[in-house]
Coordinates of C-alpha atoms in Angstrom, one line a residue:
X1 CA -149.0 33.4 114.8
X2 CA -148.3 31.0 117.1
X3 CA -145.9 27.6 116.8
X4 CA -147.9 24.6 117.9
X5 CA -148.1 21.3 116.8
X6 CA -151.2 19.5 114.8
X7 CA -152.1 17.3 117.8
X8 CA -153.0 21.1 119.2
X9 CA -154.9 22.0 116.1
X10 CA -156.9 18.8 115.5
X11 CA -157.7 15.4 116.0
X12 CA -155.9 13.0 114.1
X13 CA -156.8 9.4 113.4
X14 CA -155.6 6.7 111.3
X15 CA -158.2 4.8 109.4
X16 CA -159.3 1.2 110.5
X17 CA -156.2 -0.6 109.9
X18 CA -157.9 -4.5 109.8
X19 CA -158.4 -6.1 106.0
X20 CA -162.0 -5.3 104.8
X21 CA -164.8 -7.5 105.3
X22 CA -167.5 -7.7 102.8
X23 CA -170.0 -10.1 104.3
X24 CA -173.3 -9.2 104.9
X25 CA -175.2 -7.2 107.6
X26 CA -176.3 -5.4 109.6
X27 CA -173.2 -2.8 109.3
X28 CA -172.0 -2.7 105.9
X29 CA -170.8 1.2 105.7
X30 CA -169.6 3.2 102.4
X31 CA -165.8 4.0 103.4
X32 CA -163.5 6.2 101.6
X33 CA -159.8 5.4 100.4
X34 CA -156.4 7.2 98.9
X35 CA -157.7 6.5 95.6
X36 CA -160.6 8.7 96.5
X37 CA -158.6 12.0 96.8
X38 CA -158.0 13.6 93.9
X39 CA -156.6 16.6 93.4
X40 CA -157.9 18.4 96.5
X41 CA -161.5 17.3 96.1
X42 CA -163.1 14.0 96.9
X43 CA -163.9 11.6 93.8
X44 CA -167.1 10.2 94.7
X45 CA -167.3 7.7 91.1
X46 CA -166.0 4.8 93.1
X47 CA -166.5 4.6 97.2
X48 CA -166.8 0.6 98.4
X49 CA -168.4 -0.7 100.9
X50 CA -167.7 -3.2 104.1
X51 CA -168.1 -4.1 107.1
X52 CA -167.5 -2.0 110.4
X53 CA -168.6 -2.7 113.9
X54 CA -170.7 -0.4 115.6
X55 CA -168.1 0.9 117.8
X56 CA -165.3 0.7 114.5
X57 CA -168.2 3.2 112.8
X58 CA -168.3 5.4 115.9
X59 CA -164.3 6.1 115.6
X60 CA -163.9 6.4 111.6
X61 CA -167.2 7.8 110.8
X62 CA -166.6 11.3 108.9
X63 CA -168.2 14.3 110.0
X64 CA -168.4 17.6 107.5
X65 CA -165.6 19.5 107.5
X66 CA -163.2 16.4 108.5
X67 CA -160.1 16.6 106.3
X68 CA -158.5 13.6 104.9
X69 CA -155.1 13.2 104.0
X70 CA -153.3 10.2 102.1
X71 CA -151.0 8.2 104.0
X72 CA -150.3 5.2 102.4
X73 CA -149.6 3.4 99.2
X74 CA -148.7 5.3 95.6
X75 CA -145.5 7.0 95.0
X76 CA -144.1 9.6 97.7
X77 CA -144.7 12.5 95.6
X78 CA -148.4 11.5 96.3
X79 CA -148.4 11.0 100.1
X80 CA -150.2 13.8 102.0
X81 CA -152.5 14.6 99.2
X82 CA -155.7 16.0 101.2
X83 CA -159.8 16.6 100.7
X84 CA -162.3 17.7 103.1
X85 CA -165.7 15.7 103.4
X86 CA -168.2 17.8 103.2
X87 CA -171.2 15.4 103.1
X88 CA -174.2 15.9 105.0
X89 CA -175.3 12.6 106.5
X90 CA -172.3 12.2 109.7
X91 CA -171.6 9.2 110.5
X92 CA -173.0 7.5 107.1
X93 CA -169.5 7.3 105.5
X94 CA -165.9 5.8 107.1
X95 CA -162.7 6.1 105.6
X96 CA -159.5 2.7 105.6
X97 CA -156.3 2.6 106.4
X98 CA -154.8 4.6 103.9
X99 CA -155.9 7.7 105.1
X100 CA -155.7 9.7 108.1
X101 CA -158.6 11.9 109.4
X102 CA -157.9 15.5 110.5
X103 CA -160.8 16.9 112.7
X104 CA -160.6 20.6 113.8
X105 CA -160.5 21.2 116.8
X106 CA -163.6 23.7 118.2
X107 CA -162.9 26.9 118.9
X108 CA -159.5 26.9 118.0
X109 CA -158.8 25.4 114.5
X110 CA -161.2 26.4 111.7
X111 CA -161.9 23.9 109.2
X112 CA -161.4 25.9 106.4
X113 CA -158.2 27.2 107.5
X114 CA -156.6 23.5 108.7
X115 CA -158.0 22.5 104.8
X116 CA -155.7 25.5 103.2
X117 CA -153.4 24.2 105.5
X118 CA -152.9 20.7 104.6
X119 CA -152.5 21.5 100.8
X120 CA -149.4 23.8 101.9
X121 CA -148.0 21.2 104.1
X122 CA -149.0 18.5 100.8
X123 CA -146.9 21.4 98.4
X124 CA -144.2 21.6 100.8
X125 CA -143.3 17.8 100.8
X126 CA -144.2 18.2 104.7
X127 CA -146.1 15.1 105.1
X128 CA -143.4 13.6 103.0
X129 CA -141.0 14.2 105.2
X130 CA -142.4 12.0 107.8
X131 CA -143.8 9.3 106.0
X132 CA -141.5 6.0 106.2
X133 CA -141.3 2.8 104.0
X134 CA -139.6 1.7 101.3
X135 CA -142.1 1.1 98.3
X136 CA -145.1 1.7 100.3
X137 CA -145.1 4.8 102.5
X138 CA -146.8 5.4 105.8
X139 CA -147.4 7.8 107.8
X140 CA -148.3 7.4 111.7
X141 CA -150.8 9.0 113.2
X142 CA -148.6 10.0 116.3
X143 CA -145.8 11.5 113.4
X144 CA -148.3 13.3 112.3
X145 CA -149.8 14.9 115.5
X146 CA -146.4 15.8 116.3
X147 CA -146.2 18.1 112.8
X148 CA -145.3 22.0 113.5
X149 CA -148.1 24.4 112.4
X150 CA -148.4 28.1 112.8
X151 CA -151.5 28.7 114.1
X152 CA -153.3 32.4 113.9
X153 CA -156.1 33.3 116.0
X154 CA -159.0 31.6 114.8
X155 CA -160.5 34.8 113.6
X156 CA -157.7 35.4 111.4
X157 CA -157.7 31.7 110.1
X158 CA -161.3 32.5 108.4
X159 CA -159.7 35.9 106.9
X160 CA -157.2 33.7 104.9
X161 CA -159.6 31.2 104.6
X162 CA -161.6 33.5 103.0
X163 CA -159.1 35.4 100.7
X164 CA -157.6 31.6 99.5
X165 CA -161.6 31.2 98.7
X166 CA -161.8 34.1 96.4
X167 CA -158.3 34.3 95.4
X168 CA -158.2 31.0 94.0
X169 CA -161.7 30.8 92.7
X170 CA -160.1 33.2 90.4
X171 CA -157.0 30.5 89.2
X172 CA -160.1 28.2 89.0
X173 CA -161.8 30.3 86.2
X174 CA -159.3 30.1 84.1
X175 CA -158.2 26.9 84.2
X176 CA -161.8 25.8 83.7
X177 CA -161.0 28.5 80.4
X178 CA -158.0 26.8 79.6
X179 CA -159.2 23.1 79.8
X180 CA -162.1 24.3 77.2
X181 CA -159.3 26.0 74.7
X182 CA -157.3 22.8 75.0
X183 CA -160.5 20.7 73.8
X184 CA -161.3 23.5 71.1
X185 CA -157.3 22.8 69.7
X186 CA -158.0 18.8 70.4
X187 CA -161.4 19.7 67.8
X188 CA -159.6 21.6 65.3
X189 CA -156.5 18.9 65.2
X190 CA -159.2 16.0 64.6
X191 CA -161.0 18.5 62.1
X192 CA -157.5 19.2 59.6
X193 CA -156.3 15.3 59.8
X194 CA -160.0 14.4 58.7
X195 CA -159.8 17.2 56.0
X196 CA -156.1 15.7 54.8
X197 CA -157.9 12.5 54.1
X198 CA -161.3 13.3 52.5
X199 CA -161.5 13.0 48.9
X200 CA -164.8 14.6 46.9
X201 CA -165.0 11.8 44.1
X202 CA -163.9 8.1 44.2
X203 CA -161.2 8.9 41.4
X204 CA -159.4 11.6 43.8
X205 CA -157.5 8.3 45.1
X206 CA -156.7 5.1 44.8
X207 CA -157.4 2.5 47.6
X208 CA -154.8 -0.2 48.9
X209 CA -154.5 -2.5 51.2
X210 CA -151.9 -1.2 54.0
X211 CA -149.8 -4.3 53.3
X212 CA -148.9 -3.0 49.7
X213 CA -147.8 0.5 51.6
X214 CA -145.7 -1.2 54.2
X215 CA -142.1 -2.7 52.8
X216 CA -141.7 -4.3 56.2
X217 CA -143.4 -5.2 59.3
X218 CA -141.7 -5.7 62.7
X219 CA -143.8 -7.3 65.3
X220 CA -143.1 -6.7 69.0
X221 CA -146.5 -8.1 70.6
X222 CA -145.8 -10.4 73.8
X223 CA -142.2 -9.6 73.4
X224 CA -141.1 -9.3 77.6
X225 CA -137.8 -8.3 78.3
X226 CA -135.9 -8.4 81.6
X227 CA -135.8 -4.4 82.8
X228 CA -132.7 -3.2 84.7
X229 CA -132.5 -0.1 86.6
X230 CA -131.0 2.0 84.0
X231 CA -129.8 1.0 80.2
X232 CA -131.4 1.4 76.9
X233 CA -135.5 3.1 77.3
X234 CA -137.9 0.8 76.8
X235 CA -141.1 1.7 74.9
X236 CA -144.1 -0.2 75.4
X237 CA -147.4 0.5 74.6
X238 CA -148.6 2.7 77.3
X239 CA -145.6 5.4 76.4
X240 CA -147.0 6.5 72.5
X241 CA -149.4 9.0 73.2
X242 CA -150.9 11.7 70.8
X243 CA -148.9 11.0 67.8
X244 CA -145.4 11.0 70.0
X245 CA -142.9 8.8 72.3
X246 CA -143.6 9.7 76.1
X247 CA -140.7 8.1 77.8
X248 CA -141.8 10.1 81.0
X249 CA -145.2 8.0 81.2
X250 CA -143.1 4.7 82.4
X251 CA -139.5 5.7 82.8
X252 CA -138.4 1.4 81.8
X253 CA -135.1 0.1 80.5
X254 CA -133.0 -3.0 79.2
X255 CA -129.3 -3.4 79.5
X256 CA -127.7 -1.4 77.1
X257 CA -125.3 -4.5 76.1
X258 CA -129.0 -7.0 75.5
X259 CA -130.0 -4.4 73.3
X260 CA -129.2 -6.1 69.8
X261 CA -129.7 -9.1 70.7
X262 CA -133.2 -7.9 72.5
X263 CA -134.0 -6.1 69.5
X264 CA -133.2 -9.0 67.0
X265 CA -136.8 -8.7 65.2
X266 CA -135.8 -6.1 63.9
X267 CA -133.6 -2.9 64.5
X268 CA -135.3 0.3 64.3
X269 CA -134.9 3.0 61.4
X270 CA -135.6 6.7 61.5
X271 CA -139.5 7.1 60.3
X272 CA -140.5 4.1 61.1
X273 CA -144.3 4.5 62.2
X274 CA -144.9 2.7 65.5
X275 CA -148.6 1.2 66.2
X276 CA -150.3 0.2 69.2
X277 CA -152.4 -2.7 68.2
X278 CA -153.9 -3.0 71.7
X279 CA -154.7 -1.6 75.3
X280 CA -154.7 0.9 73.8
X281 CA -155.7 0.6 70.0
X282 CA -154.5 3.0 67.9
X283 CA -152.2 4.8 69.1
X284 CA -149.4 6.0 66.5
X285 CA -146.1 7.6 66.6
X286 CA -142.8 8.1 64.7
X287 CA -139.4 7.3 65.1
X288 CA -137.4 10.0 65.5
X289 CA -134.5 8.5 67.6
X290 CA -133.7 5.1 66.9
X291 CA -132.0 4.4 70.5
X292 CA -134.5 2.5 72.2
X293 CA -135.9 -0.9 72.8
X294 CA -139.6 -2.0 71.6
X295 CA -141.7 -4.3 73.8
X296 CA -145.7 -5.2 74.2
X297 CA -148.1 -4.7 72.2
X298 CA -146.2 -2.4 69.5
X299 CA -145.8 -3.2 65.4
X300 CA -143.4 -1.6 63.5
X301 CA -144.8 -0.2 60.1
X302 CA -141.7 0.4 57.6
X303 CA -143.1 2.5 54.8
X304 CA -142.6 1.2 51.0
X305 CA -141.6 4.5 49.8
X306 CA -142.1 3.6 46.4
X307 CA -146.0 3.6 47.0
X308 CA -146.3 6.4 50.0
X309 CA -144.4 8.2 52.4
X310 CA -144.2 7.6 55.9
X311 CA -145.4 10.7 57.1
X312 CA -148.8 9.8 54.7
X313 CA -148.9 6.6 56.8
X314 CA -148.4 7.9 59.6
X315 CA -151.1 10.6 59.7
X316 CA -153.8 8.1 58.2
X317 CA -152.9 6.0 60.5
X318 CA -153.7 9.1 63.4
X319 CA -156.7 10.1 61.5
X320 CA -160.5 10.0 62.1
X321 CA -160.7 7.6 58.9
X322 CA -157.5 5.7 60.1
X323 CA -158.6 5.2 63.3
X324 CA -162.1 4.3 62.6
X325 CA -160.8 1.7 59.9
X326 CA -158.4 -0.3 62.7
X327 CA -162.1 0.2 64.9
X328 CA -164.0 -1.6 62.5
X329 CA -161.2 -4.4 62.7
X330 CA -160.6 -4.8 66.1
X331 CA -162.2 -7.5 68.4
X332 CA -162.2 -8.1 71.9
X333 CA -164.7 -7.4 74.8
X334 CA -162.6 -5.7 77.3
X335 CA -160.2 -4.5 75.8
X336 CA -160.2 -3.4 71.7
X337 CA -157.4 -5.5 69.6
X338 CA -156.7 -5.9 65.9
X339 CA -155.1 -9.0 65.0
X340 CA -152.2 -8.6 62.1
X341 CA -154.1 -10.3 59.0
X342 CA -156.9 -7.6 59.5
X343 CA -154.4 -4.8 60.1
X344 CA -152.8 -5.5 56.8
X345 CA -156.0 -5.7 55.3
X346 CA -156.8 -1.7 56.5
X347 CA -157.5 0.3 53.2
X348 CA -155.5 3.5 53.1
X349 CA -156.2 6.5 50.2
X350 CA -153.4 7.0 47.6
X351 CA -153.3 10.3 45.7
X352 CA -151.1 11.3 43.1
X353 CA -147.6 11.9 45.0
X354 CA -147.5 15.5 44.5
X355 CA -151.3 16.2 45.5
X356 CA -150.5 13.8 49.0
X357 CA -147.3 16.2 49.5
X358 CA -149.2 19.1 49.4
X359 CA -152.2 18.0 51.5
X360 CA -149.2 16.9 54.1
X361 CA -147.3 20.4 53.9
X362 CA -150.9 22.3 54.5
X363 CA -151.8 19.9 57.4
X364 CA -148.4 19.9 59.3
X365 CA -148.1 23.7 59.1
X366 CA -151.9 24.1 60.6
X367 CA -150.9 21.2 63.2
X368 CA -147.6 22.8 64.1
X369 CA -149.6 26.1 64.6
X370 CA -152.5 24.0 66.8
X371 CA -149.4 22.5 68.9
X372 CA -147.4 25.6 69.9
X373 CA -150.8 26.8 71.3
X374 CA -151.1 23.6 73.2
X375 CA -148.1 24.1 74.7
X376 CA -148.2 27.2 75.7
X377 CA -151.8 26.0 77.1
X378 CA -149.6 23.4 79.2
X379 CA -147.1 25.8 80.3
X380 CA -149.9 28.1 81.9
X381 CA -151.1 25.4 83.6
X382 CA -147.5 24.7 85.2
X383 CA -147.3 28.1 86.2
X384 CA -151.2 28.2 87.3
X385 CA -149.9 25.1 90.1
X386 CA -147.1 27.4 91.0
X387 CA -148.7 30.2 91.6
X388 CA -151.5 28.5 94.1
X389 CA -149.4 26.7 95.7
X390 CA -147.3 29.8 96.6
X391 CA -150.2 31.8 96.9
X392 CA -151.7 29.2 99.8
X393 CA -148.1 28.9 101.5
X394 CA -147.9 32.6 101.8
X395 CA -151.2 32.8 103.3
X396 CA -150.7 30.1 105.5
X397 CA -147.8 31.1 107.1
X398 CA -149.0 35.2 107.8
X399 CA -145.8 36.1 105.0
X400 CA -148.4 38.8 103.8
X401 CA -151.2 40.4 105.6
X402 CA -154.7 39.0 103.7
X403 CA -156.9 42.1 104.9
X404 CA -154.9 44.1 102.8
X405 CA -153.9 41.9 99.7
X406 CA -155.3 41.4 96.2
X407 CA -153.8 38.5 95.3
X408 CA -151.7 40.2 92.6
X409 CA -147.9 40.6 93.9
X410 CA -148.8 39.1 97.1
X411 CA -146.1 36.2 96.2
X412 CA -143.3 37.9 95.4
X413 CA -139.7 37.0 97.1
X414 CA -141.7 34.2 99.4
X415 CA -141.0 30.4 98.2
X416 CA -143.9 27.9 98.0

């Protein structure tokens, strides 16, 4: 291979840097953006359109086979993503600032290869590296051309263009596998909690109001606190996912020594069930760990023991019948939300204590079954990204000779 720099292999641009104009004429273009990139691939759901001058279409226009890599706003981790337009009308599309365009250079760069290429140097933090700002990241175009890059004789690019092709056409397959057990789990999941809640005659349970099954309600909506850098976590609505508490969704905290007087509503109590009662709806979890701070859009449902548990409310409450009760309740055009007079108003099914203990037991044990299979399900998909990612470093950088590789082994001892 040979050591050159990316100003050797392509040609790089920066998209038009001026604010986008959206009058009019004679010019108005489709252009791509970073929020466009996706994952390797182009996300074609959303693509804008504005004005560019003749001459501004003639310098950002895309031709197949251009690669675009993310410069600009998001987090660092996400600078340096890349896609490759492969659309068939040239000159039809443009991409804005937040991008820069890699175009290979004939007859010495293939496009394939300098594709493979880019999602190594995206893995390896390389683009990363060079990008500058603060909260907002950049990267220049001439920091870019001046990138290393090993670069084979172009003959030898197509080769490991070719075996990343099949290799991970393979990884592909079963992912795609994967993502269709994971929806099979998320079908059997809504399938038991339905089950849990579905009596055959009217007499099988008595219906309440969910006021009489709550002892105590604790209402955090369009509570605000002041965040701090580190401290107590904060949960707002946009961390209870899927039955659980996902501080890693927003990583947000309070000062440790505001915490009692932040939480003065109410303090928290283990099994406390936790609603969202908009953006989104629905969403339910438990308290497990009673060391965090409760903001926006979240009620506290305390169960009266004396009339259910609070693993019975808390499994209604995530349950096709649950959920399609707080629907039915909700109001709003953009956004779904059920005001706290109609929430306590929800009917919830009471059976005898020891028939609802025993529907709970089956349930949980199924569920706990259905969710060690979903993790494992996760967990190959971790290992799935680790094992391209390797797989197209190796490759890209000759650490293993393609014309004589499977694919199985190849990765061994190299690092991604």
């Amino acid at each position: 291979m040979r050591r050159t720099t990316l100003r050797a292999a392509a040609e790089v641009v920066l998209g038009r840097q001026r604010s986008p104009q959206h009058d009019s004429g004679l010019h108005m273009v489709h252009y791509l953006r970073a929020a466009n990139v996706q994952d390797g691939a182009l996300d074609l759901t959303d693509v804008k359109q504005m004005n560019f001058t003749p001459a501004e279409q003639q310098i950002f226009s895309l031709r197949a086979g251009d690669v675009l890599v993310t410069e600009g706003s998001g987090s660092l981790r996400s600078v340096g993503a890349s896609a490759v337009w492969r659309g068939e009308s040239d000159g039809a599309v443009c991409f804005q600032n937040t991008l820069l365009r890699m175009r290979p250079r004939s007859g010495i760069t293939d496009g394939r290869f300098l594709e493979w290429w880019a999602r190594s140097a995206f893995g390896s933090g390389l683009f990363a590296s060079i990008a500058t700002g603060a909260n907002i990241y950049h990267i220049s175009a001439e920091r870019a051309r001046a990138v290393p890059i090993d670069l084979p004789p172009i003959d030898e690019q197509r080769r490991i263009a070719n075996f990343l092709d099949a290799e991970t056409a393979q990884l592909r397959l079963i992912e795609n596998r994967s993502h269709r057990l994971t929806g099979l789990l998320e079908e059997r999941k809504f399938s038991l909690t339905a089950e849990c809640f579905t009596f055959e005659r009217p007499e099988d349970a008595l219906l309440i109001p969910l006021r009489r099954a709550v002892r105590q309600w604790i209402d955090y909506r369009g509570a605000t606190p002041t965040k701090t850098a580190s401290g107590t976590p904060l949960v707002t609505a946009k961390n209870i996912r899927n039955g659980l508490i996902d501080l890693k969704i927003s990583r947000e905290y309070i000062a440790t020594d505001s915490y009692t007087d932040w939480m003065r509503r109410g303090l928290l109590e283990g099994k406390d069930v936790l609603l969202t009662t908009e953006a989104p709806l629905g969403q339910v979890a438990m308290v497990n760990d009673t060391s965090i701070a409760l903001a926006q859009r979240i009620i506290v449902l305390r169960a009266n023991q004396d009339v259910c548990s609070p693993e019975w409310l808390y499994w209604y409450l995530r349950s096709p019948q649950g959920q399609s009760e707080l629907e039915r309740r909700a109001t709003g055009s953009t956004a779904l939300g059920i005001k706290a007079d109609r929430l306590r108003g929800v009917p919830i099914p009471l059976p005898h204590p020891n028939e609802a203990a025993g529907r709970l037991n089956r349930l949980s044990a199924c569920v706990t079954r259905v969710e060690l299979l979903e993790r494992q399900l996760i967990k190959q998909k971790a290992l799935l990204a680790e094992r391209r990612q390797a797989l197209i470093t190796a490759a890209v950088t000759g650490q293993f000779d393609v014309t004589t590789a499977s694919g199985r082994n190849v990765t061994e001892g190299v690092t991604a």
